C-alpha positions as a Markdown table, in Angstrom:
| # | Residue | x | y | z |
|---|---|---|---|---|
| 1 | Met | 93.1 | 64.9 | 110.8 |
| 2 | Ala | 92.7 | 68.2 | 108.9 |
| 3 | Lys | 91.3 | 71.3 | 110.6 |
| 4 | Leu | 90.1 | 74.8 | 109.7 |
| 5 | Tyr | 92.2 | 77.4 | 111.5 |
| 6 | Phe | 91.5 | 81.1 | 111.9 |
| 7 | Tyr | 94.4 | 83.4 | 112.8 |
| 8 | Tyr | 92.9 | 86.8 | 113.5 |
| 9 | Ser | 94.0 | 90.1 | 114.9 |
| 10 | Ser | 93.8 | 93.8 | 114.3 |
| 11 | Met | 96.1 | 95.4 | 111.7 |
| 12 | Asn | 99.9 | 95.1 | 111.9 |
| 13 | Ala | 100.0 | 92.0 | 114.0 |
| 14 | Gly | 102.0 | 89.9 | 111.5 |
| 15 | Lys | 99.1 | 87.9 | 109.9 |
| 16 | Ser | 100.7 | 87.8 | 106.4 |
| 17 | Thr | 104.2 | 87.2 | 107.9 |
| 18 | Thr | 102.8 | 84.2 | 109.8 |
| 19 | Leu | 101.1 | 82.9 | 106.6 |
| 20 | Leu | 104.3 | 83.3 | 104.6 |
| 21 | Gln | 106.3 | 81.4 | 107.3 |
| 22 | Ser | 103.7 | 78.6 | 107.3 |
| 23 | Asp | 103.8 | 78.3 | 103.5 |
| 24 | Tyr | 107.6 | 78.3 | 103.6 |
| 25 | Asn | 107.7 | 75.5 | 106.3 |
| 26 | Tyr | 105.4 | 73.3 | 104.1 |
| 27 | Arg | 107.4 | 73.9 | 100.9 |
| 28 | Glu | 110.8 | 73.4 | 102.7 |
| 29 | Arg | 109.5 | 69.9 | 103.4 |
| 30 | His | 108.6 | 69.4 | 99.7 |
| 31 | Met | 104.9 | 69.6 | 100.5 |
| 32 | His | 102.4 | 71.3 | 98.2 |
| 33 | Thr | 100.4 | 74.4 | 99.3 |
| 34 | Leu | 97.9 | 76.6 | 97.6 |
| 35 | Val | 97.8 | 80.3 | 98.7 |
| 36 | Tyr | 94.9 | 82.6 | 98.2 |
| 37 | Thr | 94.4 | 86.3 | 98.7 |
| 38 | Ala | 91.5 | 88.7 | 98.1 |
| 39 | Ala | 91.3 | 90.2 | 94.6 |
| 40 | Ile | 90.0 | 93.5 | 96.2 |
| 41 | Asp | 93.4 | 94.2 | 97.9 |
| 42 | Asp | 96.1 | 94.9 | 95.3 |
| 43 | Arg | 98.2 | 97.3 | 97.4 |
| 44 | Phe | 101.3 | 95.0 | 97.0 |
| 45 | Gly | 100.6 | 93.8 | 93.5 |
| 46 | Ile | 98.0 | 91.5 | 91.9 |
| 47 | Gly | 98.2 | 87.9 | 93.2 |
| 48 | Lys | 100.7 | 88.6 | 95.9 |
| 49 | Val | 100.7 | 88.0 | 99.6 |
| 50 | Ser | 103.2 | 90.5 | 101.0 |
| 51 | Ser | 104.5 | 91.3 | 104.5 |
| 52 | Arg | 105.6 | 94.7 | 105.7 |
| 53 | Ile | 109.0 | 93.1 | 106.6 |
| 54 | Gly | 109.7 | 92.6 | 102.9 |
| 55 | Ile | 108.8 | 88.9 | 102.1 |
| 56 | Asp | 106.1 | 87.8 | 99.7 |
| 57 | Cys | 104.7 | 84.9 | 97.6 |
| 58 | Asp | 102.4 | 84.4 | 94.6 |
| 59 | Ala | 98.8 | 83.7 | 95.4 |
| 60 | Arg | 95.6 | 82.9 | 93.6 |
| 61 | Leu | 92.9 | 85.5 | 93.8 |
| 62 | Phe | 89.5 | 85.0 | 95.3 |
| 63 | Asn | 86.5 | 87.3 | 94.9 |
| 64 | Lys | 82.9 | 87.0 | 95.9 |
| 65 | Asp | 82.2 | 84.7 | 93.0 |
| 66 | Thr | 85.1 | 82.2 | 93.5 |
| 67 | Asp | 84.0 | 78.7 | 94.4 |
| 68 | Leu | 86.9 | 77.8 | 96.6 |
| 69 | Phe | 85.9 | 74.1 | 97.1 |
| 70 | Leu | 85.7 | 73.5 | 93.3 |
| 71 | Asp | 89.0 | 75.4 | 92.7 |
| 72 | Ile | 90.8 | 73.5 | 95.4 |
| 73 | Arg | 89.4 | 70.1 | 94.5 |
| 74 | Gln | 90.5 | 70.6 | 90.9 |
| 75 | Glu | 94.0 | 71.6 | 91.9 |
| 76 | Asn | 94.2 | 68.7 | 94.4 |
| 77 | Asn | 93.2 | 66.3 | 91.6 |
| 78 | Ala | 96.0 | 67.6 | 89.5 |
| 79 | Gln | 98.6 | 67.6 | 92.3 |
| 80 | Ser | 97.9 | 66.4 | 95.9 |
| 81 | Leu | 97.8 | 69.4 | 98.2 |
| 82 | Asp | 99.0 | 69.4 | 101.8 |
| 83 | Cys | 97.7 | 72.8 | 103.0 |
| 84 | Ile | 95.6 | 75.7 | 101.9 |
| 85 | Leu | 96.5 | 79.2 | 103.2 |
| 86 | Val | 94.1 | 82.2 | 102.8 |
| 87 | Asp | 95.2 | 85.8 | 103.4 |
| 88 | Glu | 92.7 | 88.6 | 103.9 |
| 89 | Ala | 90.1 | 86.0 | 105.1 |
| 90 | Gln | 87.8 | 88.7 | 106.4 |
| 91 | Phe | 86.7 | 89.2 | 102.8 |
| 92 | Leu | 85.4 | 85.7 | 102.4 |
| 93 | Ser | 81.7 | 85.2 | 102.2 |
| 94 | Lys | 79.6 | 82.9 | 104.4 |
| 95 | Gln | 79.4 | 80.5 | 101.5 |
| 96 | Gln | 83.1 | 80.5 | 100.9 |
| 97 | Val | 83.8 | 79.8 | 104.6 |
| 98 | Phe | 81.4 | 76.9 | 104.2 |
| 99 | Gln | 83.4 | 75.8 | 101.1 |
| 100 | Leu | 86.6 | 75.8 | 103.2 |
| 101 | Thr | 84.9 | 73.6 | 105.8 |
| 102 | Glu | 84.2 | 71.2 | 102.9 |
| 103 | Val | 87.8 | 71.2 | 101.9 |
| 104 | Val | 88.7 | 70.2 | 105.5 |
| 105 | Asp | 85.9 | 67.7 | 105.9 |
| 106 | Arg | 85.7 | 66.1 | 102.5 |
| 107 | Leu | 89.2 | 66.5 | 101.1 |
| 108 | Asn | 91.0 | 66.2 | 104.4 |
| 109 | Ile | 93.3 | 69.2 | 103.6 |
| 110 | Pro | 94.1 | 71.6 | 106.5 |
| 111 | Val | 93.0 | 75.2 | 105.8 |
| 112 | Leu | 94.8 | 78.1 | 107.5 |
| 113 | Cys | 92.9 | 81.5 | 107.3 |
| 114 | Tyr | 94.4 | 84.8 | 108.3 |
| 115 | Gly | 92.4 | 88.0 | 108.7 |
| 116 | Leu | 91.0 | 90.9 | 110.6 |
| 117 | Arg | 88.4 | 90.1 | 113.2 |
| 118 | Asn | 86.5 | 93.4 | 113.1 |
| 119 | Asp | 86.3 | 96.6 | 111.1 |
| 120 | Phe | 86.8 | 100.3 | 112.1 |
| 121 | Arg | 83.3 | 100.3 | 113.6 |
| 122 | Ala | 84.1 | 97.3 | 115.8 |
| 123 | Glu | 81.8 | 95.1 | 113.8 |
| 124 | Leu | 82.7 | 91.7 | 112.5 |
| 125 | Phe | 83.4 | 91.2 | 108.8 |
| 126 | Glu | 81.3 | 88.5 | 107.2 |
| 127 | Gly | 84.2 | 86.1 | 106.6 |
| 128 | Ser | 85.5 | 86.6 | 110.2 |
| 129 | Gln | 82.0 | 86.0 | 111.7 |
| 130 | Tyr | 81.7 | 82.6 | 110.1 |
| 131 | Leu | 85.4 | 81.7 | 110.6 |
| 132 | Leu | 84.9 | 82.5 | 114.3 |
| 133 | Ala | 81.8 | 80.3 | 114.4 |
| 134 | Trp | 83.0 | 77.4 | 112.2 |
| 135 | Ser | 86.7 | 77.0 | 112.7 |
| 136 | Asp | 88.2 | 74.1 | 114.5 |
| 137 | Gln | 90.9 | 76.3 | 116.1 |
| 138 | Leu | 91.1 | 80.0 | 116.7 |
| 139 | Val | 94.4 | 81.7 | 117.2 |
| 140 | Glu | 94.7 | 85.4 | 118.1 |
| 141 | Leu | 97.8 | 87.2 | 116.9 |
| 142 | Lys | 98.6 | 90.1 | 119.0 |
| 143 | Thr | 99.9 | 93.6 | 118.4 |
| 144 | Ile | 100.1 | 96.6 | 120.7 |
| 145 | Cys | 98.5 | 100.0 | 121.0 |
| 146 | His | 100.7 | 103.1 | 121.4 |
| 147 | Cys | 100.1 | 102.8 | 125.2 |
| 148 | Gly | 101.6 | 99.3 | 125.3 |
| 149 | Lys | 98.3 | 97.4 | 125.9 |
| 150 | Lys | 97.0 | 94.7 | 123.5 |
| 151 | Ala | 95.5 | 96.3 | 120.4 |
| 152 | Ser | 92.3 | 94.6 | 119.3 |
| 153 | Phe | 90.5 | 97.5 | 117.6 |
| 154 | Val | 91.3 | 99.6 | 114.5 |
| 155 | Leu | 90.6 | 103.2 | 113.8 |
| 156 | Arg | 90.2 | 104.6 | 110.3 |
| 157 | Leu | 91.9 | 107.9 | 109.6 |
| 158 | Asn | 91.3 | 110.5 | 106.9 |
| 159 | Ala | 94.2 | 112.2 | 105.0 |
| 160 | Asp | 94.7 | 114.6 | 107.9 |
| 161 | Gly | 95.0 | 111.9 | 110.5 |
| 162 | Gln | 91.6 | 112.5 | 112.0 |
| 163 | Val | 89.4 | 109.5 | 113.1 |
| 164 | Ile | 86.6 | 108.6 | 110.7 |
| 165 | Lys | 83.5 | 107.2 | 112.5 |
| 166 | Glu | 81.3 | 106.3 | 109.6 |
| 167 | Gly | 81.6 | 104.9 | 106.1 |
| 168 | Glu | 81.7 | 101.8 | 104.0 |
| 169 | Gln | 83.0 | 98.7 | 105.9 |
| 170 | Ile | 85.6 | 98.0 | 103.2 |
| 171 | Gln | 88.2 | 100.5 | 102.3 |
| 172 | Ile | 91.6 | 99.1 | 101.4 |
| 173 | Gly | 94.5 | 100.8 | 103.1 |
| 174 | Gly | 97.5 | 100.5 | 105.3 |
| 175 | Asn | 99.2 | 102.6 | 107.9 |
| 176 | Glu | 98.1 | 105.8 | 106.1 |
| 177 | Ser | 94.5 | 104.9 | 106.7 |
| 178 | Tyr | 94.3 | 102.7 | 109.8 |
| 179 | Ile | 95.9 | 102.4 | 113.3 |
| 180 | Ser | 95.5 | 99.6 | 115.8 |
| 181 | Val | 94.6 | 100.5 | 119.3 |
| 182 | Cys | 93.4 | 99.0 | 122.6 |
| 183 | Arg | 89.7 | 99.1 | 123.6 |
| 184 | Lys | 90.3 | 102.1 | 125.9 |
| 185 | His | 91.8 | 104.3 | 123.2 |
| 186 | Tyr | 89.2 | 103.1 | 120.6 |
| 187 | Lys | 86.4 | 104.2 | 122.9 |
| 188 | Glu | 88.1 | 107.5 | 123.7 |
| 189 | Ser | 88.5 | 108.2 | 119.9 |
| 190 | Ile | 85.1 | 107.1 | 118.8 |
| 191 | Phe | 82.9 | 108.3 | 121.6 |
| 192 | Lys | 84.6 | 111.5 | 122.6 |
| 193 | Gln | 82.5 | 114.6 | 122.4 |
| 194 | Ser | 82.9 | 116.6 | 119.2 |
């Protein structure tokens, strides 16, 4: 029976690496997958899922207007699919998460989503909110803070390495813009007196 999975974490926990490994495992067994990534994130090239350890794969792009159920159904009609993998799943809309539940429930295809749980303000992304609510299985991928504790928060940094406390929810960036930290160090950085 197919399920909707949400693999979530803060930055640098290996979400894309885990997705690429899952995709490889399916393909090694001559099974057919379809990989998606957010069009908004083109840091590693357009239509690529890439890991910091140097592996990547081609992916279809989704944006706010993409009808994932329709796209997947059409592809499945052309060639039977065994698994759908979605990187940067925090950028999904509520409607797109619903569409992925339809892929699972109506097409009986497992969907594995990988993304951030919360933003630099410790607020949920829309896609993450509904994946947390509607997924059949939740899996936390862990990374560590500089102190060695589990990092479940992310700080946004300016060009000088100073913590930014306000701004748009979405700003694409990597290690130059974000750092994963534990709750204690998040609170110390965000709520310290100026």
